[in-house]
mmCIF file of C-alpha atoms in Angstrom:
data_model
loop_
_atom_site.group_PDB
_atom_site.id
_atom_site.type_symbol
_atom_site.label_atom_id
_atom_site.label_comp_id
_atom_site.label_asym_id
_atom_site.label_seq_id
_atom_site.Cartn_x
_atom_site.Cartn_y
_atom_site.Cartn_z
ATOM 1 C CA MET A 18 -4.340 15.143 -1.708
ATOM 2 C CA GLN A 19 -6.941 17.430 -0.091
ATOM 3 C CA THR A 20 -7.580 16.815 3.579
ATOM 4 C CA ASN A 21 -10.796 17.613 5.444
ATOM 5 C CA ASN A 22 -9.938 19.982 8.268
ATOM 6 C CA ASN A 23 -12.656 18.389 10.368
ATOM 7 C CA ASP A 24 -10.749 15.017 10.400
ATOM 8 C CA PRO A 25 -9.361 14.219 13.857
ATOM 9 C CA GLN A 26 -5.597 14.670 14.147
ATOM 10 C CA PRO A 27 -3.914 11.288 14.872
ATOM 11 C CA THR A 28 -1.553 11.026 17.759
ATOM 12 C CA HIS A 29 -0.343 7.572 16.652
ATOM 13 C CA LEU A 30 0.099 6.257 13.162
ATOM 14 C CA THR A 31 0.707 2.568 12.304
ATOM 15 C CA PHE A 32 2.097 1.391 8.963
ATOM 16 C CA PHE A 33 0.609 -1.940 7.767
ATOM 17 C CA GLY A 34 1.556 -3.864 4.574
ATOM 18 C CA ASP A 35 4.583 -5.218 2.780
ATOM 19 C CA SER A 36 8.004 -4.111 1.549
ATOM 20 C CA ILE A 37 6.649 -0.794 0.245
ATOM 21 C CA PHE A 38 6.855 0.262 3.877
ATOM 22 C CA ASP A 39 9.269 -2.445 5.195
ATOM 23 C CA ASN A 40 12.038 -1.554 2.709
ATOM 24 C CA ARG A 41 15.153 -2.038 4.838
ATOM 25 C CA PRO A 42 16.626 -4.939 2.751
ATOM 26 C CA TYR A 43 16.597 -2.747 -0.365
ATOM 27 C CA VAL A 44 18.347 0.377 0.885
ATOM 28 C CA TYR A 45 21.928 1.055 2.049
ATOM 29 C CA SER A 46 21.280 2.201 5.626
ATOM 30 C CA ASP A 47 18.680 2.263 8.367
ATOM 31 C CA GLU A 48 18.217 5.979 7.726
ATOM 32 C CA GLU A 49 16.902 5.311 4.237
ATOM 33 C CA THR A 50 13.806 3.289 5.341
ATOM 34 C CA VAL A 51 10.197 4.414 5.406
ATOM 35 C CA GLY A 52 10.269 3.909 9.151
ATOM 36 C CA ALA A 53 13.250 6.209 9.555
ATOM 37 C CA TRP A 54 11.677 8.883 7.341
ATOM 38 C CA ALA A 55 8.471 8.596 9.261
ATOM 39 C CA SER A 56 10.294 9.245 12.526
ATOM 40 C CA ARG A 57 11.890 12.371 11.038
ATOM 41 C CA GLU A 58 8.989 13.787 9.056
ATOM 42 C CA ILE A 59 5.711 12.765 10.830
ATOM 43 C CA PRO A 60 5.050 14.789 13.911
ATOM 44 C CA THR A 61 3.331 12.022 15.866
ATOM 45 C CA ALA A 62 4.344 8.591 17.246
ATOM 46 C CA THR A 63 4.608 5.881 14.562
ATOM 47 C CA SER A 64 4.727 2.096 14.472
ATOM 48 C CA MET A 65 5.851 -0.227 11.712
ATOM 49 C CA ARG A 66 3.732 -3.415 11.346
ATOM 50 C CA ALA A 67 4.527 -3.946 7.615
ATOM 51 C CA VAL A 68 6.487 -6.992 6.720
ATOM 52 C CA ASP A 69 8.452 -7.615 3.523
ATOM 53 C CA GLY A 70 6.736 -10.275 1.462
ATOM 54 C CA HIS A 71 3.353 -10.068 2.993
ATOM 55 C CA THR A 72 0.140 -10.467 1.043
ATOM 56 C CA THR A 73 -3.493 -9.633 1.873
ATOM 57 C CA GLU A 74 -3.819 -13.019 3.619
ATOM 58 C CA ASN A 75 -0.826 -12.275 5.891
ATOM 59 C CA LEU A 76 -2.228 -8.800 6.706
ATOM 60 C CA LEU A 77 -5.567 -10.257 7.569
ATOM 61 C CA LYS A 78 -3.877 -12.329 10.300
ATOM 62 C CA ILE A 79 -2.202 -9.283 11.747
ATOM 63 C CA LEU A 80 -5.406 -7.255 11.703
ATOM 64 C CA THR A 81 -7.578 -9.920 13.174
ATOM 65 C CA ALA A 82 -5.214 -10.372 16.068
ATOM 66 C CA LEU A 83 -5.567 -6.684 17.113
ATOM 67 C CA PRO A 84 -8.241 -5.733 19.616
ATOM 68 C CA GLU A 85 -11.470 -4.314 18.065
ATOM 69 C CA LYS A 86 -11.690 -0.635 18.906
ATOM 70 C CA VAL A 87 -12.203 2.709 17.226
ATOM 71 C CA ASP A 88 -10.019 5.254 18.921
ATOM 72 C CA PRO A 89 -10.007 8.722 17.332
ATOM 73 C CA SER A 90 -6.316 9.168 18.194
ATOM 74 C CA GLU A 91 -5.208 5.899 16.441
ATOM 75 C CA SER A 92 -4.593 5.984 12.733
ATOM 76 C CA ALA A 93 -3.297 3.554 10.111
ATOM 77 C CA VAL A 94 -2.089 3.437 6.552
ATOM 78 C CA ILE A 95 -2.196 0.242 4.503
ATOM 79 C CA SER A 96 -0.029 -0.656 1.438
ATOM 80 C CA ILE A 97 -0.860 -4.202 0.333
ATOM 81 C CA GLY A 98 -1.462 -6.059 -2.916
ATOM 82 C CA GLY A 99 1.830 -5.932 -4.775
ATOM 83 C CA ASN A 100 2.778 -9.419 -3.687
ATOM 84 C CA ASP A 101 -0.683 -10.756 -4.516
ATOM 85 C CA ALA A 102 -0.109 -9.366 -8.063
ATOM 86 C CA LEU A 103 3.388 -10.914 -8.219
ATOM 87 C CA GLN A 104 2.040 -14.340 -7.391
ATOM 88 C CA ALA A 105 -0.313 -14.061 -10.299
ATOM 89 C CA GLN A 106 2.274 -12.888 -12.909
ATOM 90 C CA GLY A 107 2.704 -16.407 -14.412
ATOM 91 C CA ILE A 108 -0.726 -16.075 -15.925
ATOM 92 C CA LEU A 109 0.484 -13.131 -18.043
ATOM 93 C CA TYR A 110 2.877 -15.429 -19.986
ATOM 94 C CA GLN A 111 0.499 -18.411 -20.581
ATOM 95 C CA PRO A 112 -0.277 -18.884 -24.321
ATOM 96 C CA THR A 113 -3.765 -17.759 -25.413
ATOM 97 C CA THR A 114 -5.611 -17.319 -28.724
ATOM 98 C CA ALA A 115 -7.629 -14.263 -27.730
ATOM 99 C CA VAL A 116 -7.405 -11.283 -25.413
ATOM 100 C CA GLY A 117 -10.739 -12.060 -23.953
ATOM 101 C CA LEU A 118 -9.548 -15.524 -22.952
ATOM 102 C CA ALA A 119 -6.520 -14.011 -21.165
ATOM 103 C CA PHE A 120 -8.877 -11.765 -19.112
ATOM 104 C CA ARG A 121 -10.999 -14.785 -18.314
ATOM 105 C CA GLU A 122 -7.951 -16.561 -16.897
ATOM 106 C CA LEU A 123 -7.250 -13.561 -14.678
ATOM 107 C CA GLN A 124 -10.808 -13.396 -13.267
ATOM 108 C CA PRO A 125 -10.378 -16.020 -10.514
ATOM 109 C CA VAL A 126 -7.162 -14.281 -9.312
ATOM 110 C CA LEU A 127 -8.907 -10.892 -9.307
ATOM 111 C CA GLN A 128 -11.959 -12.242 -7.500
ATOM 112 C CA ALA A 129 -9.811 -13.795 -4.817
ATOM 113 C CA PHE A 130 -7.842 -10.561 -4.426
ATOM 114 C CA ARG A 131 -11.055 -8.540 -4.177
ATOM 115 C CA ALA A 132 -12.459 -10.905 -1.447
ATOM 116 C CA ASN A 133 -9.274 -10.665 0.573
ATOM 117 C CA TYR A 134 -8.982 -6.930 0.100
ATOM 118 C CA ILE A 135 -12.572 -6.420 1.292
ATOM 119 C CA ARG A 136 -11.814 -8.463 4.400
ATOM 120 C CA VAL A 137 -8.708 -6.344 5.012
ATOM 121 C CA LEU A 138 -10.706 -3.148 4.847
ATOM 122 C CA GLU A 139 -13.520 -4.487 6.989
ATOM 123 C CA GLU A 140 -11.078 -5.691 9.662
ATOM 124 C CA ALA A 141 -9.227 -2.334 9.570
ATOM 125 C CA LEU A 142 -12.524 -0.446 9.971
ATOM 126 C CA LYS A 143 -13.269 -2.396 13.155
ATOM 127 C CA ARG A 144 -10.096 -0.974 14.640
ATOM 128 C CA PHE A 145 -9.625 2.457 13.101
ATOM 129 C CA ALA A 146 -12.165 5.289 12.355
ATOM 130 C CA VAL A 147 -12.653 5.682 8.638
ATOM 131 C CA SER A 148 -11.380 9.288 8.871
ATOM 132 C CA ASN A 149 -8.066 8.005 10.290
ATOM 133 C CA LEU A 150 -7.495 5.202 7.800
ATOM 134 C CA ARG A 151 -5.640 5.466 4.450
ATOM 135 C CA VAL A 152 -4.870 2.870 1.782
ATOM 136 C CA CYS A 153 -2.260 2.970 -0.982
ATOM 137 C CA THR A 154 -2.400 1.867 -4.572
ATOM 138 C CA ILE A 155 0.305 -0.356 -6.040
ATOM 139 C CA TYR A 156 2.896 1.766 -7.891
ATOM 140 C CA ASN A 157 3.652 1.098 -11.551
ATOM 141 C CA GLY A 158 6.589 3.330 -12.240
ATOM 142 C CA VAL A 159 9.139 0.513 -11.738
ATOM 143 C CA PRO A 160 11.938 1.005 -14.348
ATOM 144 C CA ASN A 161 11.608 -1.388 -17.335
ATOM 145 C CA LEU A 162 8.305 -2.749 -16.061
ATOM 146 C CA PRO A 163 6.669 -4.726 -18.917
ATOM 147 C CA ALA A 164 3.607 -3.182 -20.442
ATOM 148 C CA GLU A 165 1.526 -6.281 -19.736
ATOM 149 C CA SER A 166 2.540 -6.104 -16.036
ATOM 150 C CA ARG A 167 1.499 -2.453 -15.898
ATOM 151 C CA THR A 168 -1.853 -3.395 -17.472
ATOM 152 C CA ALA A 169 -2.381 -6.136 -14.910
ATOM 153 C CA LEU A 170 -1.474 -3.811 -11.978
ATOM 154 C CA GLY A 171 -4.230 -1.530 -13.206
ATOM 155 C CA LEU A 172 -6.795 -4.297 -12.637
ATOM 156 C CA PHE A 173 -5.600 -4.724 -9.045
ATOM 157 C CA ASN A 174 -5.574 -0.991 -8.470
ATOM 158 C CA ASP A 175 -9.091 -0.663 -9.757
ATOM 159 C CA ILE A 176 -10.133 -3.075 -6.996
ATOM 160 C CA ILE A 177 -8.268 -1.109 -4.316
ATOM 161 C CA THR A 178 -9.656 2.283 -5.318
ATOM 162 C CA GLU A 179 -13.228 0.963 -5.862
ATOM 163 C CA GLU A 180 -13.449 -0.948 -2.569
ATOM 164 C CA ALA A 181 -11.822 1.897 -0.627
ATOM 165 C CA GLY A 182 -14.160 4.386 -2.295
ATOM 166 C CA LEU A 183 -17.246 2.431 -1.409
ATOM 167 C CA ARG A 184 -16.256 2.672 2.240
ATOM 168 C CA GLY A 185 -15.248 6.245 2.197
ATOM 169 C CA ILE A 186 -11.543 5.484 2.798
ATOM 170 C CA LYS A 187 -9.054 7.940 1.379
ATOM 171 C CA VAL A 188 -6.497 6.639 -1.136
ATOM 172 C CA ILE A 189 -2.866 7.639 -1.479
ATOM 173 C CA ASP A 190 -1.966 6.983 -5.123
ATOM 174 C CA LEU A 191 1.592 5.594 -5.143
ATOM 175 C CA ARG A 192 1.515 5.666 -8.946
ATOM 176 C CA ILE A 193 1.767 9.417 -8.686
ATOM 177 C CA VAL A 194 3.963 9.593 -5.564
ATOM 178 C CA CYS A 195 6.592 7.196 -7.052
ATOM 179 C CA ALA A 196 6.417 8.236 -10.693
ATOM 180 C CA LYS A 197 10.189 8.881 -11.177
ATOM 181 C CA PRO A 198 12.965 6.238 -11.624
ATOM 182 C CA GLU A 199 14.863 7.555 -8.624
ATOM 183 C CA CYS A 200 11.999 6.435 -6.365
ATOM 184 C CA TYR A 201 13.095 2.783 -6.955
ATOM 185 C CA SER A 202 15.992 0.906 -5.327
ATOM 186 C CA GLU A 203 19.229 0.013 -7.050
ATOM 187 C CA ILE A 204 19.272 -3.216 -5.064
ATOM 188 C CA SER A 205 15.900 -4.370 -6.183
ATOM 189 C CA PRO A 206 14.085 -2.107 -8.684
ATOM 190 C CA ILE A 207 10.576 -3.109 -7.559
ATOM 191 C CA GLU A 208 11.206 -1.683 -4.059
ATOM 192 C CA PRO A 209 11.433 1.953 -2.823
ATOM 193 C CA SER A 210 14.785 3.640 -2.685
ATOM 194 C CA ASP A 211 15.768 6.285 -0.072
ATOM 195 C CA HIS A 212 14.128 8.867 -2.270
ATOM 196 C CA GLY A 213 11.046 6.671 -2.735
ATOM 197 C CA ALA A 214 10.801 6.108 0.996
ATOM 198 C CA GLU A 215 10.925 9.836 1.547
ATOM 199 C CA GLN A 216 8.220 10.577 -1.059
ATOM 200 C CA ILE A 217 5.945 7.861 0.371
ATOM 201 C CA THR A 218 6.371 9.179 3.888
ATOM 202 C CA LEU A 219 5.672 12.784 2.881
ATOM 203 C CA ALA A 220 2.512 11.630 0.990
ATOM 204 C CA VAL A 221 1.284 9.798 4.078
ATOM 205 C CA ARG A 222 1.979 12.794 6.287
ATOM 206 C CA ASP A 223 0.219 15.184 3.923
ATOM 207 C CA SER A 224 -2.772 12.938 3.509
ATOM 208 C CA PHE A 225 -3.438 13.249 7.272
ATOM 209 C CA GLY A 226 -2.982 16.987 7.134
ATOM 210 C CA LEU A 227 -0.001 16.840 9.485
ATOM 211 C CA LYS A 228 2.625 19.565 9.447
ATOM 212 C CA ALA A 229 6.285 18.842 9.032
ATOM 213 C CA ALA A 230 8.095 17.604 12.109
#
């Protein structure tokens, strides 16, 4: 990802989201977490506010509890939406007589996700300068992921990239970052492995234009 050299350099970076960042239950040691990789590879102070299992609604509660401020030294990266998509996966297996009807069934789910995601972005922008905010797509390289699930994730990712783009927020595309099977945990294949945590951390670091620690 190209980084604008005029962007302010963050002195503190907070990770918000779900188990993509809070991956401790799915790796074999504390050293294999995103938080541990961040402490080794990101040359600035970091905080982990991501929580395994969280959805956009959970993240909204966390963000709205923060004081409203825009401090050029404070930065944040958000990875949220995977659990929203998981909650909707039952729709993919409902019987239907036409593809159009299936997409119609998905519309209320996607509309609710868009509304919540917009609120997440708006709350984040009250607290972080747009140049110091990043959001992540939902990765889709999970081994043996069904084709229908991959297609549905594309609809959620369209919302993420569109709404972030409308607000000038840079996107870290985890579909590219975690494209290989070794990025996924042996304990739970939908979660990041040690290698996945490393790749995610390096992508976050590079998106802010930070040099290796």
